Coordinates of C-alpha atoms in Angstrom, one line a residue:
M86 CA -67.1 41.9 -101.1
D87 CA -67.2 44.9 -98.7
A88 CA -67.6 48.1 -100.6
K89 CA -64.4 49.6 -99.1
L90 CA -62.7 46.5 -100.0
A91 CA -63.7 46.4 -103.3
G92 CA -63.1 50.1 -104.0
G93 CA -59.5 49.5 -102.7
A94 CA -59.0 46.6 -105.2
D95 CA -60.4 48.7 -108.1
R96 CA -58.0 51.6 -107.1
A97 CA -55.0 49.1 -107.0
R98 CA -55.9 47.9 -110.6
S99 CA -56.6 51.6 -111.7
L100 CA -52.9 52.3 -110.7
A101 CA -51.4 49.3 -112.4
L102 CA -53.4 50.1 -115.5
F103 CA -52.3 53.7 -115.8
A104 CA -48.6 53.0 -115.1
T105 CA -48.9 50.2 -117.8
V106 CA -50.2 52.7 -120.4
V107 CA -47.4 55.2 -119.5
E108 CA -44.7 52.6 -119.7
Q109 CA -46.0 51.1 -123.0
G110 CA -46.8 54.6 -124.7
S111 CA -50.3 53.7 -126.2
F112 CA -53.8 52.3 -125.3
S113 CA -53.2 49.5 -127.7
A114 CA -49.8 48.3 -126.5
A115 CA -51.1 48.5 -123.0
G116 CA -54.1 46.7 -123.9
R117 CA -52.1 43.6 -125.4
I118 CA -50.4 43.2 -122.0
L119 CA -53.5 43.8 -120.0
D120 CA -55.7 41.5 -122.4
L121 CA -58.1 44.3 -123.0
S122 CA -59.2 46.2 -126.0
P123 CA -57.7 49.7 -126.6
S124 CA -61.2 51.3 -126.2
A125 CA -61.6 49.5 -122.7
V126 CA -58.3 50.9 -121.8
A127 CA -59.2 54.3 -122.9
R128 CA -62.5 54.1 -121.0
A129 CA -60.6 53.1 -117.8
I130 CA -58.5 56.1 -118.0
D131 CA -61.4 58.2 -118.5
R132 CA -63.0 56.7 -115.3
I133 CA -59.6 57.6 -113.4
E134 CA -59.8 61.2 -114.6
A135 CA -63.4 61.7 -113.8
R136 CA -63.0 60.4 -110.5
L137 CA -60.0 62.7 -109.8
G138 CA -61.4 65.6 -111.6
V139 CA -58.1 66.4 -113.4
R140 CA -56.6 65.4 -116.7
L141 CA -53.8 62.9 -116.5
L142 CA -52.8 62.2 -120.1
L143 CA -52.7 64.5 -123.2
R144 CA -53.8 62.5 -126.2
S145 CA -52.8 62.9 -129.8
T146 CA -52.9 60.6 -132.9
R147 CA -49.3 59.9 -132.5
A148 CA -48.6 59.7 -128.8
L149 CA -49.7 60.1 -125.3
S150 CA -48.1 62.7 -122.9
L151 CA -48.5 63.2 -119.2
T152 CA -49.7 66.4 -117.5
V153 CA -48.2 67.7 -114.4
E154 CA -51.0 66.0 -112.3
G155 CA -50.3 62.8 -114.5
Q156 CA -46.7 62.9 -113.7
A157 CA -47.5 63.1 -109.8
Y158 CA -50.4 60.5 -110.1
L159 CA -47.5 58.1 -112.1
Q160 CA -45.0 58.7 -109.2
S161 CA -47.6 57.9 -106.5
A162 CA -48.8 54.8 -108.5
R163 CA -45.2 53.4 -108.9
R164 CA -44.5 54.1 -105.2
I165 CA -47.8 52.4 -104.0
L166 CA -47.5 49.2 -106.5
A167 CA -43.8 48.7 -105.3
D168 CA -45.0 48.9 -101.5
L169 CA -47.6 46.4 -102.4
D170 CA -45.2 44.0 -104.0
E171 CA -42.9 44.2 -101.0
A172 CA -45.6 43.6 -98.4
E173 CA -46.7 40.5 -100.5
Q174 CA -43.2 39.3 -100.9
R175 CA -42.5 39.7 -97.1
I176 CA -45.7 37.8 -96.1
A177 CA -45.0 35.2 -98.7
D178 CA -41.4 34.7 -97.2
Q179 CA -42.6 34.0 -93.8
G180 CA -44.6 30.9 -95.1
A181 CA -41.9 29.8 -97.5
P182 CA -39.6 27.0 -96.5
R183 CA -36.4 28.8 -95.7
G184 CA -34.1 29.4 -92.9
R185 CA -32.1 27.6 -90.3
L186 CA -33.6 24.2 -89.2
R187 CA -32.1 22.7 -86.0
I188 CA -32.6 18.9 -85.9
S189 CA -31.8 16.7 -82.8
A190 CA -31.5 13.0 -83.4
A191 CA -30.4 9.9 -81.6
L192 CA -26.7 8.8 -82.5
S193 CA -27.5 5.5 -84.2
H194 CA -30.9 6.3 -85.8
G195 CA -29.7 9.7 -86.8
R196 CA -26.5 8.3 -88.7
L197 CA -28.2 5.5 -90.1
C198 CA -31.7 6.5 -91.0
V199 CA -31.9 10.3 -90.7
V200 CA -28.5 11.7 -92.2
P201 CA -28.8 9.5 -95.4
L202 CA -32.1 11.3 -96.1
L203 CA -30.8 15.1 -95.6
G204 CA -29.2 15.1 -99.2
E205 CA -32.8 14.6 -101.0
F206 CA -34.3 17.0 -98.4
A207 CA -31.8 19.7 -99.2
A208 CA -32.3 19.2 -102.7
L209 CA -36.1 19.7 -102.5
Y210 CA -35.5 22.7 -100.3
P211 CA -32.5 24.6 -101.1
H212 CA -33.3 27.6 -98.9
I213 CA -33.5 25.7 -95.8
L214 CA -30.0 25.4 -93.8
I215 CA -30.0 22.1 -92.2
D216 CA -28.2 22.2 -88.6
I217 CA -28.4 18.6 -87.3
A218 CA -26.7 17.4 -83.9
L219 CA -26.6 13.8 -83.3
T220 CA -26.8 13.0 -79.5
D221 CA -28.4 10.6 -77.1
T222 CA -29.0 13.4 -74.7
L223 CA -32.6 14.7 -74.5
V224 CA -32.7 18.3 -75.8
D225 CA -35.1 20.7 -74.6
V226 CA -37.3 21.7 -77.7
A227 CA -39.8 23.7 -75.8
A228 CA -36.8 25.9 -74.7
G229 CA -35.6 26.3 -78.1
Q230 CA -32.6 24.1 -78.1
A231 CA -33.7 22.5 -81.4
D232 CA -36.6 23.0 -83.8
V233 CA -37.3 19.3 -84.1
A234 CA -36.2 16.3 -82.1
I235 CA -36.6 12.6 -82.8
R236 CA -37.8 10.8 -80.1
F237 CA -38.1 6.9 -79.4
G238 CA -40.6 5.1 -76.9
P239 CA -43.2 6.7 -74.8
L240 CA -43.4 10.6 -74.7
A241 CA -43.6 12.6 -71.6
D242 CA -46.4 14.8 -71.1
S243 CA -45.6 18.4 -72.6
M244 CA -47.1 21.2 -74.7
L245 CA -45.0 19.8 -77.6
T246 CA -46.7 18.5 -80.8
A247 CA -45.6 14.9 -81.9
R248 CA -45.9 13.3 -85.2
K249 CA -45.4 9.6 -85.6
L250 CA -42.7 8.7 -88.0
G251 CA -42.6 5.1 -87.6
E252 CA -41.5 2.2 -85.1
T253 CA -38.9 -0.3 -84.5
R254 CA -38.7 -3.4 -82.8
R255 CA -35.8 -5.0 -80.7
V256 CA -33.8 -8.1 -81.9
I257 CA -31.2 -10.1 -80.0
V258 CA -28.1 -10.9 -82.4
A259 CA -24.8 -12.5 -82.6
S260 CA -22.2 -13.2 -85.1
P261 CA -22.0 -16.6 -86.9
D262 CA -18.6 -17.2 -85.7
Y263 CA -19.5 -16.3 -82.1
L264 CA -22.5 -18.8 -82.1
V265 CA -20.0 -21.5 -83.7
N266 CA -17.6 -20.9 -80.9
K267 CA -19.8 -20.4 -77.8
G268 CA -22.8 -22.1 -78.9
E269 CA -26.5 -20.8 -79.9
P270 CA -28.6 -20.2 -76.9
G271 CA -31.8 -22.3 -77.2
V272 CA -33.7 -20.6 -74.4
P273 CA -33.4 -17.3 -72.6
E274 CA -31.7 -18.9 -69.6
D275 CA -28.8 -20.0 -71.6
L276 CA -27.7 -16.2 -72.0
H277 CA -26.4 -16.7 -68.2
A278 CA -23.4 -18.5 -70.0
H279 CA -22.7 -15.7 -72.6
N280 CA -21.3 -12.2 -72.8
C281 CA -24.2 -10.1 -73.0
L282 CA -23.4 -6.5 -74.3
N283 CA -25.5 -3.8 -72.8
F284 CA -26.3 -0.3 -72.8
N285 CA -24.7 2.0 -70.1
F286 CA -27.7 4.1 -69.4
R287 CA -28.3 4.3 -65.7
R288 CA -30.4 1.6 -64.0
A289 CA -30.3 -0.7 -61.4
E290 CA -29.7 -4.0 -63.4
P291 CA -29.6 -4.8 -67.0
V292 CA -32.5 -7.2 -67.8
W293 CA -34.1 -8.2 -71.2
P294 CA -37.6 -8.9 -71.5
F295 CA -38.9 -12.2 -73.1
R296 CA -42.3 -14.0 -73.7
R297 CA -42.9 -17.8 -73.1
D298 CA -46.2 -19.4 -73.5
G299 CA -48.0 -16.1 -73.7
R300 CA -46.4 -14.9 -70.4
D301 CA -43.9 -12.1 -70.3
F302 CA -40.6 -12.2 -68.1
A303 CA -37.5 -10.5 -67.6
L304 CA -34.2 -12.0 -67.4
S305 CA -31.0 -10.4 -65.8
V306 CA -27.9 -10.6 -68.1
K307 CA -24.5 -9.8 -67.5
G308 CA -21.5 -8.9 -69.9
G309 CA -18.1 -7.2 -70.1
I310 CA -18.8 -4.3 -72.5
E311 CA -21.4 -1.4 -72.4
A312 CA -22.0 1.3 -74.8
N313 CA -24.4 4.2 -75.2
N314 CA -25.9 3.3 -78.6
G315 CA -27.3 0.4 -80.5
E316 CA -25.0 0.8 -83.6
T317 CA -21.9 0.3 -81.3
L318 CA -23.3 -2.8 -79.7
G319 CA -24.2 -4.2 -83.0
Q320 CA -20.6 -3.6 -84.4
L321 CA -19.3 -5.2 -81.1
A322 CA -21.5 -8.4 -81.6
A323 CA -20.6 -8.5 -85.3
G324 CA -16.9 -8.5 -84.3
G325 CA -17.7 -11.7 -82.1
A326 CA -17.5 -9.8 -78.7
G327 CA -20.8 -11.3 -77.5
I328 CA -24.7 -11.1 -77.8
A329 CA -26.6 -7.9 -78.0
R330 CA -30.1 -6.8 -78.0
V331 CA -30.8 -3.7 -79.9
G332 CA -33.1 -1.8 -82.2
A333 CA -33.6 -3.7 -85.4
F334 CA -33.0 -0.5 -87.4
S335 CA -29.3 -0.4 -86.0
V336 CA -28.3 -3.9 -87.2
A337 CA -30.3 -4.3 -90.3
G338 CA -27.4 -3.8 -92.7
E339 CA -25.2 -6.3 -90.6
I340 CA -28.2 -8.9 -90.7
A341 CA -28.7 -8.3 -94.5
A342 CA -24.8 -8.9 -94.8
G343 CA -24.9 -12.0 -92.8
R344 CA -22.6 -10.5 -90.4
L345 CA -25.2 -10.8 -87.7
V346 CA -28.0 -13.5 -86.9
P347 CA -31.2 -12.9 -85.0
I348 CA -31.6 -15.5 -82.0
L349 CA -34.1 -16.5 -79.6
E350 CA -36.8 -14.9 -81.9
E351 CA -39.4 -17.4 -80.8
F352 CA -39.2 -15.7 -77.2
N353 CA -39.2 -12.2 -78.5
P354 CA -41.8 -10.3 -76.6
G355 CA -42.6 -8.1 -79.8
D356 CA -41.9 -4.9 -77.8
V357 CA -42.2 -2.2 -80.3
E358 CA -40.7 1.4 -79.9
Q359 CA -42.6 4.1 -81.7
I360 CA -40.7 7.1 -83.3
H361 CA -41.9 10.5 -83.2
A362 CA -40.8 13.8 -84.4
V363 CA -41.6 16.4 -81.7
F364 CA -41.7 20.2 -82.2
V365 CA -43.5 23.3 -80.9
G366 CA -46.9 23.3 -82.4
G367 CA -49.7 26.0 -82.8
A368 CA -51.4 27.7 -85.6
T369 CA -48.2 29.1 -87.3
I370 CA -45.5 26.4 -87.4
P371 CA -42.8 27.6 -89.4
A372 CA -42.8 26.1 -92.9
R373 CA -39.3 24.7 -92.7
I374 CA -40.3 22.7 -89.7
R375 CA -43.8 21.4 -91.4
V376 CA -42.0 20.2 -94.6
F377 CA -39.3 18.6 -92.9
V378 CA -41.7 16.6 -90.6
D379 CA -43.7 15.6 -93.6
F380 CA -40.8 14.5 -95.4
L381 CA -39.5 12.2 -92.6
A382 CA -43.0 10.8 -92.0
A383 CA -43.1 9.9 -95.8
R384 CA -39.7 8.3 -96.0
L385 CA -39.4 6.6 -92.6
R386 CA -42.7 4.8 -92.5

């Protein structure tokens, strides 16, 4: 250790020892707290006085008393020790998980997969204020509109850091009643005779991808209802309004309950969307962001 650093550490320990001796009123009582023998405490006080060249304590068989110089030294010791405690606490607070955490998540995935986890996260980190917004509009994380955003699919090039949380596949579903009434499609082309529920995102024409005999192809589909999220399309399909192609996570509950049935699975191209958390990275990621991303990665995989 550097001599100056060692000397500073020794002086800090000396200040703490002297303050403890005064507070306890004897070498033996201070020694019990400091895990030192009374003689070791006495020798430490002797070294402080020798270094300063003044007497700090008047010793008698019954008690210790402060000299004028001892009183001044005690005041300075208490002030310096308090400053050290405050500085360490301030630095520790910067790394502790606390503060407002602004999260942006897609409507369906946020409601079905992220929101149910937030109670557990809040219990683990009570000093973090969770501020979540569910929207399918992309927020600008780099501009400070959110601390963490959960994104699906390919990520645009940016200076943001991305952490993979999991992935989801697409599935074509319909309700059992719809299939009884309208007939179950046997091949993708049969969808031309069905009401296909679609997303209302801007694009030239709704197409669904398929794979036959190892070859991928796209099929144009049409329907009378569009929505901006898979959960809504899944609810419409469960109600018998038509056939939907959505992320499996958004209809997992409906499939498990038997309200929806996957169809045309043999033609499923196996297209998988990766799910990422994106945030501003760097050497000093706030603890509230780091622990939240770690938490999601552990729960959503």
